Tab-separated table of C-alpha atoms and ligand atoms in Angstrom:
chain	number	residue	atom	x	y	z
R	28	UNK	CA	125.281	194.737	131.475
R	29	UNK	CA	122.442	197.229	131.211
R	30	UNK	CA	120.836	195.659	127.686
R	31	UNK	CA	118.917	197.642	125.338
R	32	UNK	CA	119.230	195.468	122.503
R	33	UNK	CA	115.579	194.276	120.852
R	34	UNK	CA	117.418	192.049	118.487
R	35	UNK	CA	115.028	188.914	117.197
R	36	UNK	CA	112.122	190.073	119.059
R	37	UNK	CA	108.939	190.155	117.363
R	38	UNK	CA	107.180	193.502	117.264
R	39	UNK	CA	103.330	194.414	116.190
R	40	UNK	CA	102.842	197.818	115.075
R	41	UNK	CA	99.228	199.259	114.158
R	42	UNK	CA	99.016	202.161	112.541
R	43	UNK	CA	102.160	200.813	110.820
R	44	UNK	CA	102.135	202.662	107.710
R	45	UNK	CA	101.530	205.844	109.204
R	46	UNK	CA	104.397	208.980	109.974
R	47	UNK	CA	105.342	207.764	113.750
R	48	UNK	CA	104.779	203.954	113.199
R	49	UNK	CA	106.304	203.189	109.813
R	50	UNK	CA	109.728	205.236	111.362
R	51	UNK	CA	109.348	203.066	114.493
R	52	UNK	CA	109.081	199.979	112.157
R	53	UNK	CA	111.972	200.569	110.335
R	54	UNK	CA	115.005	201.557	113.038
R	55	UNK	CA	113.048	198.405	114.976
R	56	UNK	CA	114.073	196.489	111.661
R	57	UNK	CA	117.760	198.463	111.356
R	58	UNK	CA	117.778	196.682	115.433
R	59	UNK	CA	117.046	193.343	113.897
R	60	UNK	CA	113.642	193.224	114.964
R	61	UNK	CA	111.402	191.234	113.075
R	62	UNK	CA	108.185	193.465	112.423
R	63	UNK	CA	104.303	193.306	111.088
R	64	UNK	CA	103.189	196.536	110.515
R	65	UNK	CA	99.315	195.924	110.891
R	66	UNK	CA	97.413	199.258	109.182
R	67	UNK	CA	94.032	199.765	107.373
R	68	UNK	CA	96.035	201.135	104.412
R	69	UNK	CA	97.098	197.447	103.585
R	70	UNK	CA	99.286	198.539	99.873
R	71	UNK	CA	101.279	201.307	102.113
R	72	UNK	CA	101.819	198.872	104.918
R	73	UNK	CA	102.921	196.031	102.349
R	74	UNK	CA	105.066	198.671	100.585
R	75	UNK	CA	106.819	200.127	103.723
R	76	UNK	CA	107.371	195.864	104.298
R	77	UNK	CA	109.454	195.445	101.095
R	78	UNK	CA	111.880	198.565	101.459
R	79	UNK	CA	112.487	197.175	104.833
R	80	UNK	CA	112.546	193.535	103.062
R	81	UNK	CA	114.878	194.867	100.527
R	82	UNK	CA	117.432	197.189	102.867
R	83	UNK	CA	118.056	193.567	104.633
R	84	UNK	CA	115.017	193.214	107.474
R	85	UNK	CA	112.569	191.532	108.061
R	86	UNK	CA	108.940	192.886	107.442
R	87	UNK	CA	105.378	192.009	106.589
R	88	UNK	CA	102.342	194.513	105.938
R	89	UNK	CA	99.104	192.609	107.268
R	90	UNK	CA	95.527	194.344	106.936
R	91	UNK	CA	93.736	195.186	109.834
R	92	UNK	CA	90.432	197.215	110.909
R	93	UNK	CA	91.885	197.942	114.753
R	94	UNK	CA	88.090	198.821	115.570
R	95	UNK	CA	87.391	194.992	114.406
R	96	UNK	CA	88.191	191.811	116.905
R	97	UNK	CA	87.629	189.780	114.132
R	98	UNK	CA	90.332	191.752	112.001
R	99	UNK	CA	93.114	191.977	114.704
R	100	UNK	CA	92.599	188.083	115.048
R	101	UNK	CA	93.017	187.400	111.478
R	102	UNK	CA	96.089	189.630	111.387
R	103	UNK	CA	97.212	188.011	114.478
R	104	UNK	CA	96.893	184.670	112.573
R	105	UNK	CA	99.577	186.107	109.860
R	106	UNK	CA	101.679	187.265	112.321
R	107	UNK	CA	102.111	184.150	114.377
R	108	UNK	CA	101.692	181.754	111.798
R	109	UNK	CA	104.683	183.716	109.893
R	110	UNK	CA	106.938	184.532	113.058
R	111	UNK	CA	105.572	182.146	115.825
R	112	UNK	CA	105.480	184.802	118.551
R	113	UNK	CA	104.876	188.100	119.878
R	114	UNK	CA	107.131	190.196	122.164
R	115	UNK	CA	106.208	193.647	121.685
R	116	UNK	CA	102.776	195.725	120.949
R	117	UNK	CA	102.537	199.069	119.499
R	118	UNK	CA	99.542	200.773	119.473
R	119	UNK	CA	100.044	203.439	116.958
R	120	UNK	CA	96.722	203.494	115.275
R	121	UNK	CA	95.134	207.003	115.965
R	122	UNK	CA	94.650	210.079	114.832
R	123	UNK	CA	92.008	213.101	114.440
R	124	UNK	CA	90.082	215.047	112.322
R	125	UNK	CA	88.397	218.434	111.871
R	126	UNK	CA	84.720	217.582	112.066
R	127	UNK	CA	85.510	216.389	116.135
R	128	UNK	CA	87.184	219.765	116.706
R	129	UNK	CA	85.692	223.240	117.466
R	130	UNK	CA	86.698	225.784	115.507
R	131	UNK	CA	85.023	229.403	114.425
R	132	UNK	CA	82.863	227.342	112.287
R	133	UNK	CA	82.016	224.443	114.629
R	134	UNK	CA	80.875	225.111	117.779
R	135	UNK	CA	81.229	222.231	121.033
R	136	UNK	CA	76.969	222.567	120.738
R	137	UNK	CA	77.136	221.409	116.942
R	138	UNK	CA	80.150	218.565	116.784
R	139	UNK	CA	78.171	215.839	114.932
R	140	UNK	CA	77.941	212.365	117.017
R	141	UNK	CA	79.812	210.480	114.389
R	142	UNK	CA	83.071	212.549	114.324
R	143	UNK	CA	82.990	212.437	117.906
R	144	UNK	CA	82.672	208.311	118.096
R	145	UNK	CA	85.330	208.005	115.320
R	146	UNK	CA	87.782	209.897	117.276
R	147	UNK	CA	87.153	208.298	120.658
R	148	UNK	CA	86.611	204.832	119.190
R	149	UNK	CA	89.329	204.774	116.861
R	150	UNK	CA	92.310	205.874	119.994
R	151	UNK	CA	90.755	204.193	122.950
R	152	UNK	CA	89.138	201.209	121.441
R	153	UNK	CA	91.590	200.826	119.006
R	154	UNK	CA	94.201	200.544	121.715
R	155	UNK	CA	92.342	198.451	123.875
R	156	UNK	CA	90.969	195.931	121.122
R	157	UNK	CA	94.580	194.889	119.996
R	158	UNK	CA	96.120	194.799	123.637
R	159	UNK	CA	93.021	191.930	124.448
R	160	UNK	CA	94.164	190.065	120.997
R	161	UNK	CA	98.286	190.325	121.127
R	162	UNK	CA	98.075	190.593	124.705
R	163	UNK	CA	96.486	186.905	125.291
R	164	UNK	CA	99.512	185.835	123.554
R	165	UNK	CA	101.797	187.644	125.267
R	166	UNK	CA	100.172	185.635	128.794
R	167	UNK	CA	100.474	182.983	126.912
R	168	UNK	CA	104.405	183.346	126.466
R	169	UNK	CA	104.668	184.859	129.806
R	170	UNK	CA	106.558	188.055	128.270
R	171	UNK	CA	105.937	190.741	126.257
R	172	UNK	CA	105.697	194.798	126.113
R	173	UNK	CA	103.378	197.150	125.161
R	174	UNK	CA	103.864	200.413	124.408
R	175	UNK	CA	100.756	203.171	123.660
R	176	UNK	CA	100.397	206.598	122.349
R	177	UNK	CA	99.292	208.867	124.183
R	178	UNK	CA	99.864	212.482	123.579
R	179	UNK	CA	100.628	216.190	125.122
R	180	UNK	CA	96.886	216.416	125.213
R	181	UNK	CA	96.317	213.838	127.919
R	182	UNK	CA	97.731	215.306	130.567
R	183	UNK	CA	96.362	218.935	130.338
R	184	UNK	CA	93.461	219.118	127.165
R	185	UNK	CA	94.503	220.884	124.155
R	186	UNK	CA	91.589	223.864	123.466
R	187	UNK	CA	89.235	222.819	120.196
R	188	UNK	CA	90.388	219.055	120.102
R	189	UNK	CA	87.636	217.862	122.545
R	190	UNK	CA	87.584	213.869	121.082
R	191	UNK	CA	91.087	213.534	120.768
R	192	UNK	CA	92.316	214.640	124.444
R	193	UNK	CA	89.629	213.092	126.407
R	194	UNK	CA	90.379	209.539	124.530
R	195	UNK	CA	94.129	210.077	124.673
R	196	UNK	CA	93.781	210.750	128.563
R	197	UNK	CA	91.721	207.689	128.250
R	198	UNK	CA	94.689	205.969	126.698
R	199	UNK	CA	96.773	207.280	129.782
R	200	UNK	CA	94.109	206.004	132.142
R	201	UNK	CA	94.102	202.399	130.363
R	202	UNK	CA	98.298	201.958	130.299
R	203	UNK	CA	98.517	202.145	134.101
R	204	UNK	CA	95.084	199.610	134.254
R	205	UNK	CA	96.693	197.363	131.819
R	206	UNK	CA	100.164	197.222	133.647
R	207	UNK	CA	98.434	196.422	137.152
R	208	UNK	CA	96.176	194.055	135.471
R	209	UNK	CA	98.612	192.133	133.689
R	210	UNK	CA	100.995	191.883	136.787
R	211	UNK	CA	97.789	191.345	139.167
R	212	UNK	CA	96.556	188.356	137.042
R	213	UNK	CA	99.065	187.175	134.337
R	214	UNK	CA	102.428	187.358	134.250
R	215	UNK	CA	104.820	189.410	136.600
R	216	UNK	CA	106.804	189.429	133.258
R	217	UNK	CA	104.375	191.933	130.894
R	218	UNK	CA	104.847	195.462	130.850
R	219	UNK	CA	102.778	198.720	129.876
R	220	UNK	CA	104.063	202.085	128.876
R	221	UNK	CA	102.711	204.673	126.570
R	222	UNK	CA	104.723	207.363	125.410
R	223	UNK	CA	103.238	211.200	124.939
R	224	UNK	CA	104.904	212.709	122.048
R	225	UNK	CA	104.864	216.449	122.005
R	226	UNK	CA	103.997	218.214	119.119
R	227	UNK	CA	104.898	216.307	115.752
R	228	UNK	CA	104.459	218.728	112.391
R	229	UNK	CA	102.310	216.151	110.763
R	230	UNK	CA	99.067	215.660	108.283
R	231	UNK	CA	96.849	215.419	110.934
R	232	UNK	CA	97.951	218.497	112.288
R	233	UNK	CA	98.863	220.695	109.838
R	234	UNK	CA	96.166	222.617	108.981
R	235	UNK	CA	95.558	223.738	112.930
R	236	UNK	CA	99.235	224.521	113.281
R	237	UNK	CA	100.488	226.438	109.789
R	238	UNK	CA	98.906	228.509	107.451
R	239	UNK	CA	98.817	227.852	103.138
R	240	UNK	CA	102.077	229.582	102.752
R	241	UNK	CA	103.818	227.255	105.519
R	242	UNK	CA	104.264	229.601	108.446
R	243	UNK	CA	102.346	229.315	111.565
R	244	UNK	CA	99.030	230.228	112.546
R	245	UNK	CA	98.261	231.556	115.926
R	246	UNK	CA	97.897	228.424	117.372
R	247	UNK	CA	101.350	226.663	115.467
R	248	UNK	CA	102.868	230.050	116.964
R	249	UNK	CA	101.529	229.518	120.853
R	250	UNK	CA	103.014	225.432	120.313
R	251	UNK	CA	106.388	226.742	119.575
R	252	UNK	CA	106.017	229.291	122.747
R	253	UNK	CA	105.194	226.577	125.288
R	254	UNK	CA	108.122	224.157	123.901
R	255	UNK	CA	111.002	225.181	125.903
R	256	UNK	CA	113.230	223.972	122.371
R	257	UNK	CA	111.691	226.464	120.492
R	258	UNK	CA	110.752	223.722	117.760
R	259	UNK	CA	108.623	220.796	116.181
R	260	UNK	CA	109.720	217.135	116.916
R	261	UNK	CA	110.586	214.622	114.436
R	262	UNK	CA	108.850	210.977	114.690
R	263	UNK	CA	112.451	209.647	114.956
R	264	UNK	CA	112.961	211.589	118.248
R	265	UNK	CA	109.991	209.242	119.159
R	266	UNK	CA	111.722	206.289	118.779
R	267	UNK	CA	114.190	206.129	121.069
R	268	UNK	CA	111.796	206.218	123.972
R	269	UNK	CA	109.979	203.731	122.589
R	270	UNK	CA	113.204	201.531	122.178
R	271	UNK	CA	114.273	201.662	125.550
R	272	UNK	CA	110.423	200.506	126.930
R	273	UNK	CA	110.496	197.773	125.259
R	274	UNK	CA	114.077	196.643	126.101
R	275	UNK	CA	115.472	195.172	129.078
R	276	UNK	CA	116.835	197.899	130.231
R	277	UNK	CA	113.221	199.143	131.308
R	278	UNK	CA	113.152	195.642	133.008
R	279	UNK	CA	111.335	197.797	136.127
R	280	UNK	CA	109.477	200.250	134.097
R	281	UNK	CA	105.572	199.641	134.091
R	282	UNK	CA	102.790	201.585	133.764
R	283	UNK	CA	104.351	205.083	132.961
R	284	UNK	CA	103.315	207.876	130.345
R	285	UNK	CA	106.918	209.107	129.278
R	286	UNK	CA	106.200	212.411	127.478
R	287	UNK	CA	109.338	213.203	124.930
R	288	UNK	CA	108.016	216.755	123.783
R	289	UNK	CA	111.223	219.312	124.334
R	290	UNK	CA	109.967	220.656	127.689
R	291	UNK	CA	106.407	221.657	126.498
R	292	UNK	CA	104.886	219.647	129.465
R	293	UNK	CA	107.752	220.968	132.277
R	294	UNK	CA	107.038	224.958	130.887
R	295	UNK	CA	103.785	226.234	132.596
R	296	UNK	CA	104.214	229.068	130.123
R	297	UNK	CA	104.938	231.737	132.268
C	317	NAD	P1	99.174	208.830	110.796
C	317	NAD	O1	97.820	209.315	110.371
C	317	NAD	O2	100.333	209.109	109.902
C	317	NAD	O3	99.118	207.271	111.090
C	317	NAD	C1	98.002	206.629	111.610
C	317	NAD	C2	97.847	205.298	110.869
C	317	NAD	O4	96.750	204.597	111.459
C	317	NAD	C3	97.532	205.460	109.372
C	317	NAD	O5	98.452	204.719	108.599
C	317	NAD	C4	96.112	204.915	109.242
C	317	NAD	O6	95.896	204.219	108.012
C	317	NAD	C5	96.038	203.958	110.419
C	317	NAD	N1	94.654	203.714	110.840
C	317	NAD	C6	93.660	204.608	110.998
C	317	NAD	N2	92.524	204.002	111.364
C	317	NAD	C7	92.816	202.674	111.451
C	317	NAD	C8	92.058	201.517	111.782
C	317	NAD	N3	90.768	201.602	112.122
C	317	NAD	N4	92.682	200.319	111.762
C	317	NAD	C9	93.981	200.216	111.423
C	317	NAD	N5	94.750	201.271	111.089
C	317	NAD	C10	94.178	202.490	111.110
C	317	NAD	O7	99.392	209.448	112.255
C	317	NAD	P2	100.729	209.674	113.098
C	317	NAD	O8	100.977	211.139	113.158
C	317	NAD	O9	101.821	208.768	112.648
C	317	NAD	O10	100.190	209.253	114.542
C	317	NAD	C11	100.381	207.969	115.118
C	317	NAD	C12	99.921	208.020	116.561
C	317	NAD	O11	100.627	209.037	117.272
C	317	NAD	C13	98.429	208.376	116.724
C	317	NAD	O12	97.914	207.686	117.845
C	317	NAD	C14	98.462	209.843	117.019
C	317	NAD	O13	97.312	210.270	117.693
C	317	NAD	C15	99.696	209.906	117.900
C	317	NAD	N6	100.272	211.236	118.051
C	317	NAD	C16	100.655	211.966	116.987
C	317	NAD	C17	101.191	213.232	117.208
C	317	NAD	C18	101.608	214.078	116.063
C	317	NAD	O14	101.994	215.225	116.293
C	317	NAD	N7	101.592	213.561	114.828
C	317	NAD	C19	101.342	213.713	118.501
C	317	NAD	C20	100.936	212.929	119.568
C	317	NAD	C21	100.422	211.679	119.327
């Protein structure tokens, strides 16, 4: 029987007590998966922990810097030393932010060298920095699944968010190396999937998509345009996806980008 059930695995979640992760962390938890929701915002990801704690899961919120070796190993510590193992990675730790856009204000010739490095450091390296620590003890088990983020912006770059969709095609780039290296040199028994979420109505986002008052700018307006379903996506529509490539049932799946973004990337916009 075809088996999506993720019930006693052990998941790892960074960016944990963010929108998308702390939603994936608690329908994992609802599945009866027992989760560490790794984040630099330590009191949210401890918090998210005890409503999932009290609503009958199993959680723990564990402190990490994902840009840090040292860090992931120390929260790897927790998480083994608490649980014992390791059968699924999320990478959610990412994100953007205004100074590593152009905008009327800021052109490509004036985007300051640290915004820039935050952005690509903090999605690429802070994807590839917890694979190398979860993922040696995923060999080590001979199983295991991880699952990136990767976004609409990989496949085609979004205009003004230079950082963000180079190191999110990056992030692309990196699942299918990861999957072939794995298999190559580990274990026939680790997969690698990302998933590209279309366009979320989120913090980081907000203030390129609406206006003050809530309605869209011209930009907000063009997103809704190129969406074939006319609308925003919630991070639960995320999570489904995610659920299925980390279960059996994706037993064959390796190494694939599956974009869940109501049609934006099948609508050439004409
Ligand atoms: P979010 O800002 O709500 O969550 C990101 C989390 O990462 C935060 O809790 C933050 O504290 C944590 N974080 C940041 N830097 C960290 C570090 N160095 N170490 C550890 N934790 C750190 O963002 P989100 O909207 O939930 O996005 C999650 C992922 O999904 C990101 O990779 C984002 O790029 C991607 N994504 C989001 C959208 C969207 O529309 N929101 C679309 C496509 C992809």
């Amino acid at each position: 029987m075809i088996n999506f059930s993720l019930k006693d695995k052990v998941a790892v979640i960074t960016g944990g007590a963010g929108i998308i992760c702390s939603t994936v962390g608690r329908e994992f938890a609802e599945m009866g998966v027992k989760v560490a929701l790794l984040d630099m915002a330590e009191d949210k990801a401890k918090e998210i922990a005890e409503e999932i704690n009290a609503a009958g899961g199993e959680a723990i919120g564990v402190k990490v810097n994902v840009l840090e070796k040292a860090s992931i190993q120390e929260a790897c510590n927790i998480v083994m030393k608490r649980f014992g193992r390791v059968d699924i990675l999320i990478n959610g730790a990412g994100g953007n932010k205004p100074a590593a856009t152009t905008s009327s204000e800021l052109s490509f010739f004036d985007l300051p060298e640290d915004a820039l490095q935050w952005v690509l450091n903090l999605n690429l390296l802070g994807t590839i920095y917890p694979s190398q620590v979860f993922g040696k003890i995923m060999v080590n088990q001979d199983s295991g699944s991880i699952v990136n983020i990767s976004s609409m912006a990989a496949f085609t770059p979004l205009t003004n968010t230079i950082a963000y969709s180079a190191a999110k095609a990056a992030i692309s780039n990196f699942t299918q190396w990861l999957a072939t290296h794995m298999n190559q040199n580990y274990s026939k028994k680790i997969r690698v999937n990302a998933i590209a979420p279309g366009f979320l109505l989120t913090q980081q986002n907000y203030y390129l998509l609406c206006k003050e008052d809530g309605s869209s700018t011209e930009r907000g307006q063009k997103v809704l345009n190129k969406t074939p379903m006319g609308r925003y996506g919630e991070p639960i529509e995320l999570v489904g996806g995610i659920i299925y490539l980390c279960s059996d049932a994706a037993s064959f799946v390796n190494g694939i980008v599956l974009p869940i973004d109501g049609g934006f990337l099948a609508y050439s916009g004409v």
